[in-house]
Amino acid sequence: MRGLKGFLVSIFCLLSVPAEAERYALVIGNGDYEELDDLYNTHSDAEAYHQAFERLGFKSTLKKDLGRDEIWDALDEIAEVAKPGDQVAFVFSGHGWSDGGNNYLLPVDAPKQGRNKKLVRASLALKNGFDGVLDLLAERGVGLTIAIIDACRDNPFASADGFKNINVGRGLSRITPPQDTFVIFSAGAGQVALDRLPDDPPEQRLSVFTRHFVPLLTSNLYLRDAVLKARKQTYDLARTHQGHQQRPALDENGFEKICLAGPGQCSTGQSEQAAYLAAVTEGSADALQSFIYEHPSSAFVAAAKTQLGLLSSSGNLSSLSGAAGNDPAWIRARERCNQLAAMVHEGGVTTVELNAHSGDAKQACREALELRPNDAKMTAQLGRAYYAEENYDRALELLRPASVQDNATAQFVLGVMYWNGYGVDEEKAKALEFHHKAAKQGHPGAQINIGVAYHDGRGVSQDYSEAMRWYLKAAGKNHRVAQLNIGVLYEYGLGTQKDDNKAVKWYRKAAAQGYASGQYSLGYMYANGRGVPKDDTEAVKWYRKAAEQDYARAQTNLGFMYEKGRGVPQDDTEAVKWYRKAAEQDHARAQTNLGYMYAEGRGVSKDEVEAVNWYRKAAEQDYARAQTNLGYLYELGRGVSKDEVEAVKWYRKAANQGYARAQYYLGVNYASGTGVVKDYTEAVKWYRKAAEQDYVRAQFGLGIRYANGEGVPQDYTQARIWYRKAAEQGNVNAQWNLAMLYLKGNGVEQDRDEAASWFRKAADQGDEEAKKKLKEMGY
């Protein structure tokens, strides 16, 4: 869907462990690496976890300094004994890395440098959907998996001349765990976990996270509460080291109440009533605001807000209206602060764009807050400014109290932060909660986000009609993203009757406000004659408006219009210009088109090496057409060393995505034994996949296999069926073969007139053999 991004809300249930469930733990501490830097305290951390799980009744196995095969052996031992419903804890302390999508754990025999593939092969994926550590346990049907990963350190690898350096970021990435899995990271996404602090005494051999978490792990707290408490302790201690940011993270899927101490042995810690009484006893605005923020659903929230109001009226808290009144200085500061109000709403995800005078505007917000220290709007505006600069800690300090004062902007931006995990742990439920508060006050961005939640069915049951209702609320305020999204619902008939005319109407509203996605969508409707008469000139006009805003999809389509001469004079040079703009934004289709222009020498000098370069960029984004083109150049050795095995690899990637041309090429390679072992059965399989998508060459190839009995029993009737499909699409060879079947009566009743008819179709396309055959037959 154009322009839409959604929410993800985890729903938990109470864990009930069957009495017969067994509990196993595998604890690995890797510290003495062969090539990578050694780690100081991983052995001690592992020992601490091993002892903790033993105290909790787990059959724990402690392993140190394992190579890759040894780690897999240890995991296999656990997998062999673990039965469906058992509980398994997996702890890894050592080096790890992330490519931004997958997280990898490093055995002690991992190399220090190498190409991407080499480093991936030398690592163990935590979860990749098929052979990661968590995938293995999920496959066994384990009732509960607890994974504690303390591998969130700096990039352990070194680049080397001659090698393409792997894309490694700081720390590890957040994941969506398999069902019934609870994953604890010693640091948040992109953060580095501290092994120790400079002033740690020699006897302190535990990492900053482990020293806090292990005692809580064996306490009477529910596991989630133990993690949250350890997270705060770790965060506070880490910040004492030059403000270092380390906020342990948890990703969970399936449970909220996990009591490792045993049934009925756990508590939730301080009650809401006790927390409220503590805030009242402290008697400060900060304490009350913190309580309201941390317990938004508590029955004591209303009382806390009342206490906050009493503090304000008694003078203990600066008046929200203040004495500034209509002070000209206040008005000037307020108006300058409001320069921060420009916000862009892209599919429900909001970013704040500061103008060229953002520094002055922030200063104006500070000046305004000096006059009215608790003005919620000015506090929220300043918080948004810090959010835009990715100073999330400072943004939270400002947005939270403004949110408590029911400022819709603050609530909305906090929702965005929790939605994306900016400066806080990603908590989609809390994000939705903040958005509902803001939406109730009419905030259009929040209304859009709630609409997207219903659109995608995440956090709520999918309900396109409800999505439309929320979009219409925001569209009533002339919000361009809402207008776009309503157009999408009408275009695809989601929650409403499909209506291209209404889709165009809403796209036009968004486009009229200069919204690039709306302009692109309107151009698309003109190009395809949907909801409006087909008009390539009008399509080009709208594509150009969006393309000039660096909207990659519009740039790609505008390039296509120039390449084909639709709505503009045909101009390969201009096509290349627009393809390049989009390709440099990593738009896969543009990269593929640009590669084609280089391969054919259109609009640029022919350069097959450059073609390979652009095809590869798109292919690595799993763009099937690029993968097919790249495979083709490998097979022919054009722009790259000839490598038929590599060609088959890329064909297979595209074929597995259902791309017909790649499926056909893969079938050809199996039939000829090019890059693979010759296998007619496999060839038929891939021909059929492409043929069923009406790919004419595959239909002809499948007909040949049936006619020759290669990979299938010989069957002229099936051969005739597939030859005819290809022949009716104008394939000359299929027309010839079909004519021969009728001439000889193979699989059909012999029919010279029908044979001549198909020979004539081939002859009309210039086939000399067909012309000769007709003459021989006397036609």
Coordinates of N, CA and C in Angstrom, one line a residue, residues 42 46 125 149 157 197 200-201 207 220 242 282 358 367 379 434 463 483 487 504 608 658 676:
T42 N 33.7 -12.3 30.8 CA 32.6 -13.2 30.3 C 32.6 -14.5 31.0
A46 N 29.3 -15.9 33.0 CA 28.7 -17.2 32.7 C 28.6 -18.0 34.0
A125 N 23.8 -17.3 13.9 CA 22.7 -16.4 14.0 C 21.8 -16.6 15.2
I149 N 21.4 -12.4 26.3 CA 22.5 -12.1 25.3 C 23.3 -10.9 25.8
F157 N 35.3 -6.7 14.4 CA 36.1 -7.1 13.2 C 37.0 -6.0 12.8
L197 N 33.7 -0.8 34.8 CA 33.9 0.6 34.9 C 35.3 0.9 35.4
D200 N 36.1 0.1 39.0 CA 35.7 -1.1 39.6 C 36.9 -1.7 40.4
P201 N 36.7 -2.3 41.6 CA 37.7 -2.9 42.3 C 38.1 -4.2 41.5
S207 N 30.0 -8.0 34.6 CA 29.7 -6.8 33.8 C 28.6 -5.9 34.5
N220 N 12.3 -13.0 44.2 CA 10.9 -13.3 44.1 C 10.1 -12.4 43.1
Q242 N 30.9 8.9 32.0 CA 30.9 9.9 31.0 C 29.6 9.9 30.2
E282 N 6.4 12.6 49.2 CA 7.5 13.5 48.7 C 7.1 14.9 48.4
S358 N 16.4 27.0 13.5 CA 16.0 26.1 14.7 C 16.7 26.5 16.0
E367 N 13.3 30.9 26.4 CA 12.9 32.2 26.9 C 11.5 32.2 27.4
T379 N 6.8 23.7 26.5 CA 7.6 22.6 26.9 C 7.6 21.5 25.8
F434 N -0.6 6.5 24.1 CA -0.3 8.0 23.9 C -1.1 8.5 22.7
D463 N -9.5 -3.8 10.6 CA -10.8 -3.3 10.3 C -10.6 -2.1 9.4
Q483 N -5.5 12.2 3.6 CA -6.1 12.2 2.3 C -5.6 11.1 1.4
G487 N -7.4 7.7 -0.2 CA -7.3 7.3 -1.6 C -6.9 5.9 -1.8
V504 N -9.0 9.0 -6.9 CA -8.4 10.1 -7.6 C -8.7 11.4 -6.9
E608 N 29.2 -2.7 -19.4 CA 28.6 -3.9 -18.7 C 29.1 -4.1 -17.3
G658 N 8.9 -16.2 -7.4 CA 7.9 -16.3 -8.3 C 8.1 -15.6 -9.6
V676 N 24.5 -26.5 -12.9 CA 23.9 -27.5 -12.0 C 24.0 -28.9 -12.6

